[in-house]
Coordinates of C-alpha atoms and ligand atoms in Angstrom, one line a residue:
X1 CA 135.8 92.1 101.3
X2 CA 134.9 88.8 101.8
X3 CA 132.4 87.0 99.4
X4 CA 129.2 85.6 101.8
X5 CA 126.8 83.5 99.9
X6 CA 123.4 85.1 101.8
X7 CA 121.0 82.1 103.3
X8 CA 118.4 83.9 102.9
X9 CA 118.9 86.2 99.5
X10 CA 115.3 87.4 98.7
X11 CA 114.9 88.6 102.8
X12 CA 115.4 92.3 103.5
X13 CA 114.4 93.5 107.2
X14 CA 111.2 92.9 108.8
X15 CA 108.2 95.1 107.2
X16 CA 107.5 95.4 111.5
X17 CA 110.9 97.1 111.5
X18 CA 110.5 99.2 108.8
X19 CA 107.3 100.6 109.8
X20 CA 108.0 101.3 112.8
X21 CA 110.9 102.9 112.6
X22 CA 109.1 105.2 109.7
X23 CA 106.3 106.0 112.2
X24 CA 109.2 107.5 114.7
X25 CA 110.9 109.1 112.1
X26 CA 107.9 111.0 110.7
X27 CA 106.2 111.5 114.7
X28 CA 103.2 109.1 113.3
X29 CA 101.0 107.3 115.3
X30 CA 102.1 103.6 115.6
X31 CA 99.1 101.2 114.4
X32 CA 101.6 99.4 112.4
X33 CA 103.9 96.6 114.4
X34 CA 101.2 94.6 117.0
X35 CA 102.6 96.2 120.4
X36 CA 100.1 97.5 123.0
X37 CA 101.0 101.3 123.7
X38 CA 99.2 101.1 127.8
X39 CA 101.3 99.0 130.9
X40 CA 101.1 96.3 131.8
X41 CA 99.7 95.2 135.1
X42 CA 101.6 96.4 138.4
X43 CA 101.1 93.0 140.0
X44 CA 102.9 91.6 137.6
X45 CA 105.5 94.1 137.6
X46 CA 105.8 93.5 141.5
X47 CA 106.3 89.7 141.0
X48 CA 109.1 90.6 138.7
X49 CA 110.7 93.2 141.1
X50 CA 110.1 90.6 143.7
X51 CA 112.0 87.7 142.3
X52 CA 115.0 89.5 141.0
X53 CA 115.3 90.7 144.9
X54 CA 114.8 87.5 146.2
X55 CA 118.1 86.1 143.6
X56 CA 116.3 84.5 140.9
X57 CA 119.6 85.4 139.0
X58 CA 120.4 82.8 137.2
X59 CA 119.8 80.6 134.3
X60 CA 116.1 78.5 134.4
X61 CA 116.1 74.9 133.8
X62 CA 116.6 74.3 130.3
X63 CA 112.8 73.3 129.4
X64 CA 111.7 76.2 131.8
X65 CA 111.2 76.5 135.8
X66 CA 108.8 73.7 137.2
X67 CA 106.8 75.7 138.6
X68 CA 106.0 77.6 135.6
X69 CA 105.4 74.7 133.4
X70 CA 103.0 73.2 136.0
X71 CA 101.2 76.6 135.5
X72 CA 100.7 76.3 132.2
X73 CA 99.7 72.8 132.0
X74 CA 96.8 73.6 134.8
X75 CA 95.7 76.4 132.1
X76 CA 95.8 74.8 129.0
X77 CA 93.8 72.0 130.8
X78 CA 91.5 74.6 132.2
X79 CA 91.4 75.9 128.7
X80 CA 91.3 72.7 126.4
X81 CA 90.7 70.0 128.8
X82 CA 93.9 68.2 128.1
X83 CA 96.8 67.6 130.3
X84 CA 99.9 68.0 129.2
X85 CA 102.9 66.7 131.1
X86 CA 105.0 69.5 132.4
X87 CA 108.2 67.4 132.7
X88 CA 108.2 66.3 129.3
X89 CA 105.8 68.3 126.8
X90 CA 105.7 71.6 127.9
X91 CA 108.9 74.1 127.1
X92 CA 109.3 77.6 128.1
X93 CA 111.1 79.7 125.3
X94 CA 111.7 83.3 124.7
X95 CA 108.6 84.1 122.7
X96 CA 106.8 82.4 120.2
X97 CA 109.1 83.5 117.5
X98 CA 111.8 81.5 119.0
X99 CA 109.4 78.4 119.4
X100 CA 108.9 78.5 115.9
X101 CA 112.3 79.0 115.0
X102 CA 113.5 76.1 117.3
X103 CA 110.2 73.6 116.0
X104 CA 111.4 73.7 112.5
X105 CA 115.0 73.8 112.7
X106 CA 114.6 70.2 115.0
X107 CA 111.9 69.2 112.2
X108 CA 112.3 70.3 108.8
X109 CA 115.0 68.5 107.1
X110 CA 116.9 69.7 103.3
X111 CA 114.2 69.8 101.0
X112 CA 111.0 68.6 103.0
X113 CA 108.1 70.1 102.3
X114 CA 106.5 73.0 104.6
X115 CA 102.8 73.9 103.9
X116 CA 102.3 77.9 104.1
X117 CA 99.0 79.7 104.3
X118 CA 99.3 82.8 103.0
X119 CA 98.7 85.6 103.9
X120 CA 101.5 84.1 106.8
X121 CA 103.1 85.5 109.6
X122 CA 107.0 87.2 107.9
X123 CA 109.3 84.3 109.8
X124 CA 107.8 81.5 108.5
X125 CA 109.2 80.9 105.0
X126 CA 112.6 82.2 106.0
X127 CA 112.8 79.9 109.1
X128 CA 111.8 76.9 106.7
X129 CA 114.3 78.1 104.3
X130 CA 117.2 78.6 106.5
X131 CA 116.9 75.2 107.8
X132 CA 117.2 74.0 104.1
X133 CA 113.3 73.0 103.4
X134 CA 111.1 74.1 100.4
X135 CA 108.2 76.8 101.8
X136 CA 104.6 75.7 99.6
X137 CA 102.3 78.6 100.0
X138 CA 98.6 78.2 99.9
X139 CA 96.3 81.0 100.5
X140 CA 93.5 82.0 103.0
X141 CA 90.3 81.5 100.1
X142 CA 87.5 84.6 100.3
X143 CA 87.0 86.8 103.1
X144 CA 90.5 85.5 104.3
X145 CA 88.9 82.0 105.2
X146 CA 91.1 78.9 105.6
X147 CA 90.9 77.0 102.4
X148 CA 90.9 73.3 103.1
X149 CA 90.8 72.3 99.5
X150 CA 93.9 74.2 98.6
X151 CA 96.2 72.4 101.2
X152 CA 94.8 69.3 100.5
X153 CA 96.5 70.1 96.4
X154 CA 99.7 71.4 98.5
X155 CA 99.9 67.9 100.1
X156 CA 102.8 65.7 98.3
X157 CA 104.9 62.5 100.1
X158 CA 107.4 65.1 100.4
X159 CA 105.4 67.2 103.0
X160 CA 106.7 67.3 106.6
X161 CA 105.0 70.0 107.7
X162 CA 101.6 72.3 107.4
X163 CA 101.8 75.9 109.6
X164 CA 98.5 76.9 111.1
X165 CA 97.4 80.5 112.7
X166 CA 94.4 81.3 114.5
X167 CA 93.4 83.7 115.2
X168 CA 95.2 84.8 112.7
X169 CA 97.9 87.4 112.0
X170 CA 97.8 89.3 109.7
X171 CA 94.0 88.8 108.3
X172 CA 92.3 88.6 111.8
X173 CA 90.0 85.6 111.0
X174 CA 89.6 82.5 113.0
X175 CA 89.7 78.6 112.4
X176 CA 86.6 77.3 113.8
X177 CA 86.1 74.0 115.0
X178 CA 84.9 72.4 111.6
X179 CA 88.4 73.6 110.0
X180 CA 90.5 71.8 112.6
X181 CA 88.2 68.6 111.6
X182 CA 88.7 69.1 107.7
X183 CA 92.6 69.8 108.9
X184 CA 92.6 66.2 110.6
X185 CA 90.9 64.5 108.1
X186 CA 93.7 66.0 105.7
X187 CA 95.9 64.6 108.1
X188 CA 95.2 61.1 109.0
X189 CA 97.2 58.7 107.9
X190 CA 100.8 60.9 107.3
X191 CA 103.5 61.4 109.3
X192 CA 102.9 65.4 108.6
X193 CA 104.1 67.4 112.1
X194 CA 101.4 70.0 112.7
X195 CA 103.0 73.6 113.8
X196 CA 99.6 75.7 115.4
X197 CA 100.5 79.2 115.9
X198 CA 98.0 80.3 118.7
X199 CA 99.8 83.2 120.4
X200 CA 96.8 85.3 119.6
X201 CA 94.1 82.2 121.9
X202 CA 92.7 85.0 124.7
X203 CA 92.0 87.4 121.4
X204 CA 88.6 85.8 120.2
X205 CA 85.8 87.7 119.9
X206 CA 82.0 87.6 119.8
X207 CA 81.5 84.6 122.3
X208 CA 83.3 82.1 119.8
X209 CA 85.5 79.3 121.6
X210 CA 89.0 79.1 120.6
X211 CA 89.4 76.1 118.6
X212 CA 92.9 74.9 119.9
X213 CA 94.6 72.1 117.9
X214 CA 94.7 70.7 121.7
X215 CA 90.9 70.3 121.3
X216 CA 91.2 67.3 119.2
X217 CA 93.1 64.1 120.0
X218 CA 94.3 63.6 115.9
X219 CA 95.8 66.7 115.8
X220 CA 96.9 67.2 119.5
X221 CA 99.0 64.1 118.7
X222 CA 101.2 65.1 116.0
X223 CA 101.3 69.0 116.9
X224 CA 103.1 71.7 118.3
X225 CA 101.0 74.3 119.7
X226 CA 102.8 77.7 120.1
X227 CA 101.4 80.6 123.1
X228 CA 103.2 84.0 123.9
X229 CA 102.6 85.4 127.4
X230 CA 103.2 89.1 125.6
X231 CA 100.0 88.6 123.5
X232 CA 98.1 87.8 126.7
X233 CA 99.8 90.2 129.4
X234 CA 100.4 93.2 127.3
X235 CA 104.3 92.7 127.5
X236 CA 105.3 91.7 124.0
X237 CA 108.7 92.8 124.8
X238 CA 109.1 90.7 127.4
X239 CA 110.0 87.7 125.0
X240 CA 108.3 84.9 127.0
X241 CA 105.8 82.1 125.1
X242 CA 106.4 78.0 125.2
X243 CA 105.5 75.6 123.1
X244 CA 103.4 72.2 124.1
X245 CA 103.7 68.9 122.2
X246 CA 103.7 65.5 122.6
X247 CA 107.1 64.1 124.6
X248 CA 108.9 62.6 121.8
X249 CA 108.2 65.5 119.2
X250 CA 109.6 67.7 122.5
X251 CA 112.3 66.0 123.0
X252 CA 113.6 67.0 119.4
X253 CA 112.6 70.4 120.1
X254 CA 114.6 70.5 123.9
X255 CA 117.3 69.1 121.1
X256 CA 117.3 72.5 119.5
X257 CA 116.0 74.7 122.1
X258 CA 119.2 74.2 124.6
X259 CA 121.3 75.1 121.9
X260 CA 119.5 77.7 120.1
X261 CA 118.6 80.0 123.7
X262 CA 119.0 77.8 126.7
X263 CA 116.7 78.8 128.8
X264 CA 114.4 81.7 128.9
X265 CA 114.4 84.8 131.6
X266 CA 114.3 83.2 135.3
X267 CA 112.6 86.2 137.2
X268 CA 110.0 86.7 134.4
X269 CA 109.1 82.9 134.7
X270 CA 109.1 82.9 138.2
X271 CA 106.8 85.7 138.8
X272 CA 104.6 84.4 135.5
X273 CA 104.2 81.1 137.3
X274 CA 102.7 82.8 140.2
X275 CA 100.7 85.3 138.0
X276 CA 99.0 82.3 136.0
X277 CA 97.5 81.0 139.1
X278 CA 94.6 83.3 138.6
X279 CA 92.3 82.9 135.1
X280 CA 91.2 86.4 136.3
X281 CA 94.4 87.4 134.5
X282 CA 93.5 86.4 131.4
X283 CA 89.5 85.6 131.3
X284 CA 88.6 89.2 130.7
X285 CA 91.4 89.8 127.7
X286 CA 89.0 88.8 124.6
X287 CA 86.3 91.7 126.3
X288 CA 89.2 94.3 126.7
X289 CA 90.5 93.9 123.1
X290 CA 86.8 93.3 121.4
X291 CA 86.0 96.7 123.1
X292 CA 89.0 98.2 120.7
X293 CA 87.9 96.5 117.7
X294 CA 84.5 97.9 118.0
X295 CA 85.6 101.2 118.8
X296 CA 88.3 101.4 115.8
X297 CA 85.3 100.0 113.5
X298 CA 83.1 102.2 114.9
X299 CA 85.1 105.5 114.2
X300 CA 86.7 103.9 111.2
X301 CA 83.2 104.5 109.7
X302 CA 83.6 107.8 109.2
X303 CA 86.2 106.9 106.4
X304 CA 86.6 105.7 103.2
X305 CA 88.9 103.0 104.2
X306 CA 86.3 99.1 104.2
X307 CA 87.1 96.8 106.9
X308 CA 87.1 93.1 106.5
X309 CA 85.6 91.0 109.3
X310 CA 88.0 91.1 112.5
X311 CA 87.2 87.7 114.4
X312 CA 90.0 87.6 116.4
X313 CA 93.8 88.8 116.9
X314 CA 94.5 92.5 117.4
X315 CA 94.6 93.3 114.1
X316 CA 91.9 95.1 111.8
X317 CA 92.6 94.5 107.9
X318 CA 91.0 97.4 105.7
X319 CA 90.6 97.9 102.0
X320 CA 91.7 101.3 100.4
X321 CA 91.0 100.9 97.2
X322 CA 88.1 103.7 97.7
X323 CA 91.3 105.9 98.0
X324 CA 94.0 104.7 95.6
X325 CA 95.5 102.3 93.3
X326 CA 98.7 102.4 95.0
X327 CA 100.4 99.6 95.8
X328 CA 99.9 98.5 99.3
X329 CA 103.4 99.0 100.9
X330 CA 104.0 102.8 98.8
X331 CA 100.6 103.9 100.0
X332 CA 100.9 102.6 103.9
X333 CA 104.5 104.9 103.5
X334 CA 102.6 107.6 102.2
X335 CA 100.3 107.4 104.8
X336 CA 102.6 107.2 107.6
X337 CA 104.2 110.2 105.8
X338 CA 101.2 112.7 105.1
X339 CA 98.4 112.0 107.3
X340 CA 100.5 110.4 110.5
X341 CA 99.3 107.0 111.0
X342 CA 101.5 103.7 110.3
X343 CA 100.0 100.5 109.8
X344 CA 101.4 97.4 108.1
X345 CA 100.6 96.7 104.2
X346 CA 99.9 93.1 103.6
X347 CA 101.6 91.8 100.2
X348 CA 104.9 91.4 102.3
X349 CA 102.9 88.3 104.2
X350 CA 102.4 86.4 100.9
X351 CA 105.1 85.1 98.7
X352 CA 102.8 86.3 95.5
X353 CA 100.1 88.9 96.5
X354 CA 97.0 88.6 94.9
X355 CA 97.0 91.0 91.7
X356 CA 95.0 94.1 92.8
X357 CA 94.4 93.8 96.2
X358 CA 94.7 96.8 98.3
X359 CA 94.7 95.6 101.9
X360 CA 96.6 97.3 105.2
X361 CA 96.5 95.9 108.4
X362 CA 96.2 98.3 111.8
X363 CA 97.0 97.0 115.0
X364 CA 94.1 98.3 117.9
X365 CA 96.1 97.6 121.2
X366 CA 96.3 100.9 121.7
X367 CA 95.0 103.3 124.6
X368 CA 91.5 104.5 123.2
X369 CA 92.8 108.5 123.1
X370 CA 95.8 106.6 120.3
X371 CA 92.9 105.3 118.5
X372 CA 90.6 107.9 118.3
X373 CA 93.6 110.6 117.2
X374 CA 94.0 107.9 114.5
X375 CA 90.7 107.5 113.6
X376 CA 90.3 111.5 113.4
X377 CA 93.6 111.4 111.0
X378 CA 92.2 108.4 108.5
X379 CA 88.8 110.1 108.6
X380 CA 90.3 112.5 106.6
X381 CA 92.2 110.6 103.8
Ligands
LIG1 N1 103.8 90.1 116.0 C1 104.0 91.5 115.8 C2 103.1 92.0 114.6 O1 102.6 91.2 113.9 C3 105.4 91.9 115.4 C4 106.5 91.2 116.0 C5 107.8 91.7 115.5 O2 108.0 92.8 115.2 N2 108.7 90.7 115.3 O3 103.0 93.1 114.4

C-alpha cells in the first residue's frame, strides 16, 4: 500500500452526491441536487443532432468556437450593456465548475488569501485549497443578506481574492445593486481579483434586475464573471458555461484552461451559438422558474416546514426547527428515508455552521406533478 498524503484531507464526496444517490436508493423524490427533472427544448436538441451530422467532430478552438463567443458577447451586451471582446475576454469552458476551477488555479498563489461567503457553493474552499491558498470564510449576515462589513474585517494585504454569488446558491438571496457598490468601494484601491459566480443571472425574480459585476466599470475591471448555459437551458448535464474577464486576467485563465480541459464540446457550442441568437430563449426563464417558487411556497404552506425569502436561484431554503432538533444533514437523511423527499442540508456549505440552525435547501426545477407529490409528502412531516 502506498502512503498518499491526501490534498484535500477534511473533503469527503460531494453532499450533491450523497443525496442523490440516497434519493435513488430509497425511490425518493429528488429536490436535493439543483437538476431540472423536464427536457430541454427540441430545437436545441435539433441543433445538436444537426451539427454532429454535419462533422463538427472535433476539438473547438481552445478559448471556444468564434461563433459562439461572438454570441455571448452580443448577450451579455444586450444584458449588461458592456462589450466584451470575443477574441480575447470571453472563454468557453465545460461548466461553471470548471471556470472556477481553472480562475483560481491561474490566480491563487501558496498562501494568498481567498475571501469566502458562507453559506458557499461546496467547490470553493477545496479549489482554493488545492491550489495551495488559505480559504477566509465570512458569512451571509440575517435573512442570508450579504454582509459588507464582515468582508471588509476579512480584508488583509494578503488577500488575492473575494468569491461572489448571486443569486445565490445555496440561500437563494440576491445582491442588489447597492451591494456591488459597497463591494467596489471595498475594492478600490487593491489589486484583489473579483471571482462573480452568476450561473444562476436568468433566475431573478419579482421584476428585480440582475446586478452583474459587468454593471459596474470598478468591478467589471478586475473580475471574472462565471455563466452556465445548463442553468439557463435546462441541460445542466451538458457541462457548458464560460467565463468573461478582462484580456489580461484571460489570458492567465486560457494559461490554465488549455491544460486543465482544452476545449469544451464542439457540437454543443455550435448549435448553442446559433440557439443564443434569439433572447426568446432565455427572456421568459425568470417567469418559468418564479412560477415554481410560488407554487412550492404556495403548497409548502400546508406544512410545518418556514421558508426564508427565495429572490432568486432555484433553490428554496426552509427552517425545520418546528419539527426537530436534528442536526441538519441526519434529519434531510431521515427525510429522504421515511417520508420520500431529498433535499440538501446546509451546514456542509459553511466551514463552521451557525450553532442551532436548522436549514435545508429544496431545489423547484421540477415538473409541477414532482412538486406537488412532494409537497403532499412534506405536508405530512
Ligand atoms: N449546482 C448543483 C446544486 O447546487 C449541483 C452540481 C453538482 O452536483 N456538482 O445542486
Amino acid at each position: 500500500m502506498i502512503h498518499l498524503d491526501s490534498k484535500l484531507p477534511r473533503v469527503g464526496t460531494t453532499i450533491f452526491t450523497v443525496m442523490s444517490r440516497l434519493a435513488q436508493e430509497c425511490g425518493a423524490i429528488n429536490l436535493s441536487q439543483g437538476f431540472p427533472d423536464f427536457p430541454i427544448d427540441g430545437k436545441l436538441i435539433d441543433l445538436v443532432d444537426k451539427a454532429m451530422r454535419a462533422g463538427h467532430n472535433q476539438y473547438a478552438p481552445m478559448p471556444g468556437l468564434p461563433a459562439l463567443r461572438e454570441a455571448i458577447a452580443a448577450k451579455v451586451q444586450r444584458l449588461y450593456g458592456f462589450s466584451y471582446d470575443p477574441e480575447r475576454e470571453v472563454t468557453v469552458t465545460a461548466g461553471g465548475t470548471q471556470a472556477i476551477f481553472t480562475t483560481i488555479g491561474a490566480l491563487v498563489h501558496p498562501g494568498d488569501e481567498v475571501i469566502i461567503v458562507d453559506p458557499a457553493y461546496d467547490c470553493y474552499a477545496p479549489t482554493v485549497e488545492l491550489f495551495g491558498g488559505t480559504p477566509v470564510h465570512v458569512r451571509l449576515g440575517a435573512d442570508m443578506r450579504f454582509d459588507a462589513e464582515g468582508v471588509k474585517d476579512a480584508i488583509t494585504a494578503r488577500t488575492r481574492m473575494l468569491m461572489i454569488n448571486t443569486p445565490h446558491n445555496p440561500a437563494g438571496t440576491i445582491l442588489r445593486d447597492a451591494d456591488m457598490r459597497r463591494i467596489a468601494d471595498l475594492l478600490r484601491g487593491t489589486d484583489i481579483v473579483l471571482l462573480s459566480d452568476e450561473v444562476y443571472e436568468h433566475l431573478v425574480y419579482d421584476g428585480a434586475p440582475h446586478a452583474s459585476a459587468i454593471r459596474l466599470p470598478e468591478l467589471r475591471e478586475r473580475a471574472f464573471v462565471i455563466f452556465s448555459f445548463g442553468k439557463v437551458f435546462h441541460a445542466t448535464g451538458w457541462k457548458m458555461g464560460y467565463a468573461l474577464a478582462p484580456a489580461e486576467l484571460m489570458a492567465e485563465f486560457r494559461k490554465v484552461h488549455q491544460f486543465n480541459v482544452f476545449s469544451a464540446n464542439t457540437p454543443v457550442q455550435v448549435a448553442l451559438a446559433e440557439y443564443l441568437k434569439q433572447p426568446a430563449h432565455y427572456e421568459g426563464v425568470s417567469s418559468f422558474y418564479q412560477a415554481k417558487r410560488d407554487r412550492f411556497a404556495n403548497g409548502m404552506k400546508g406544512s410545518r416546514f418556514s421558508l426564508l425569502p427565495c429572490q432568486g436561484s432555484y433553490f428554496q431554503t426552509a427552517d425545520y426547527s418546528a419539527i426537530s432538533d436534528e442536526p441538519d444533514l441526519a434529519f434531510a437523511q431521515r427525510v429522504t428515508r421515511e417520508f420520500g423527499v431529498a433535499s440538501i442540508p446546509l451546514s456542509p456549505f459553511y466551514k463552521e455552521p451557525p450553532a442551532g440552525q436548522r436549514l435545508l435547501r429544496f431545489c423547484f426545477a421540477k415538473q409541477d406533478a414532482t412538486l406537488d407529490a412532494a409537497i403532499a409528502k412534506l405536508c405530512g412531516i
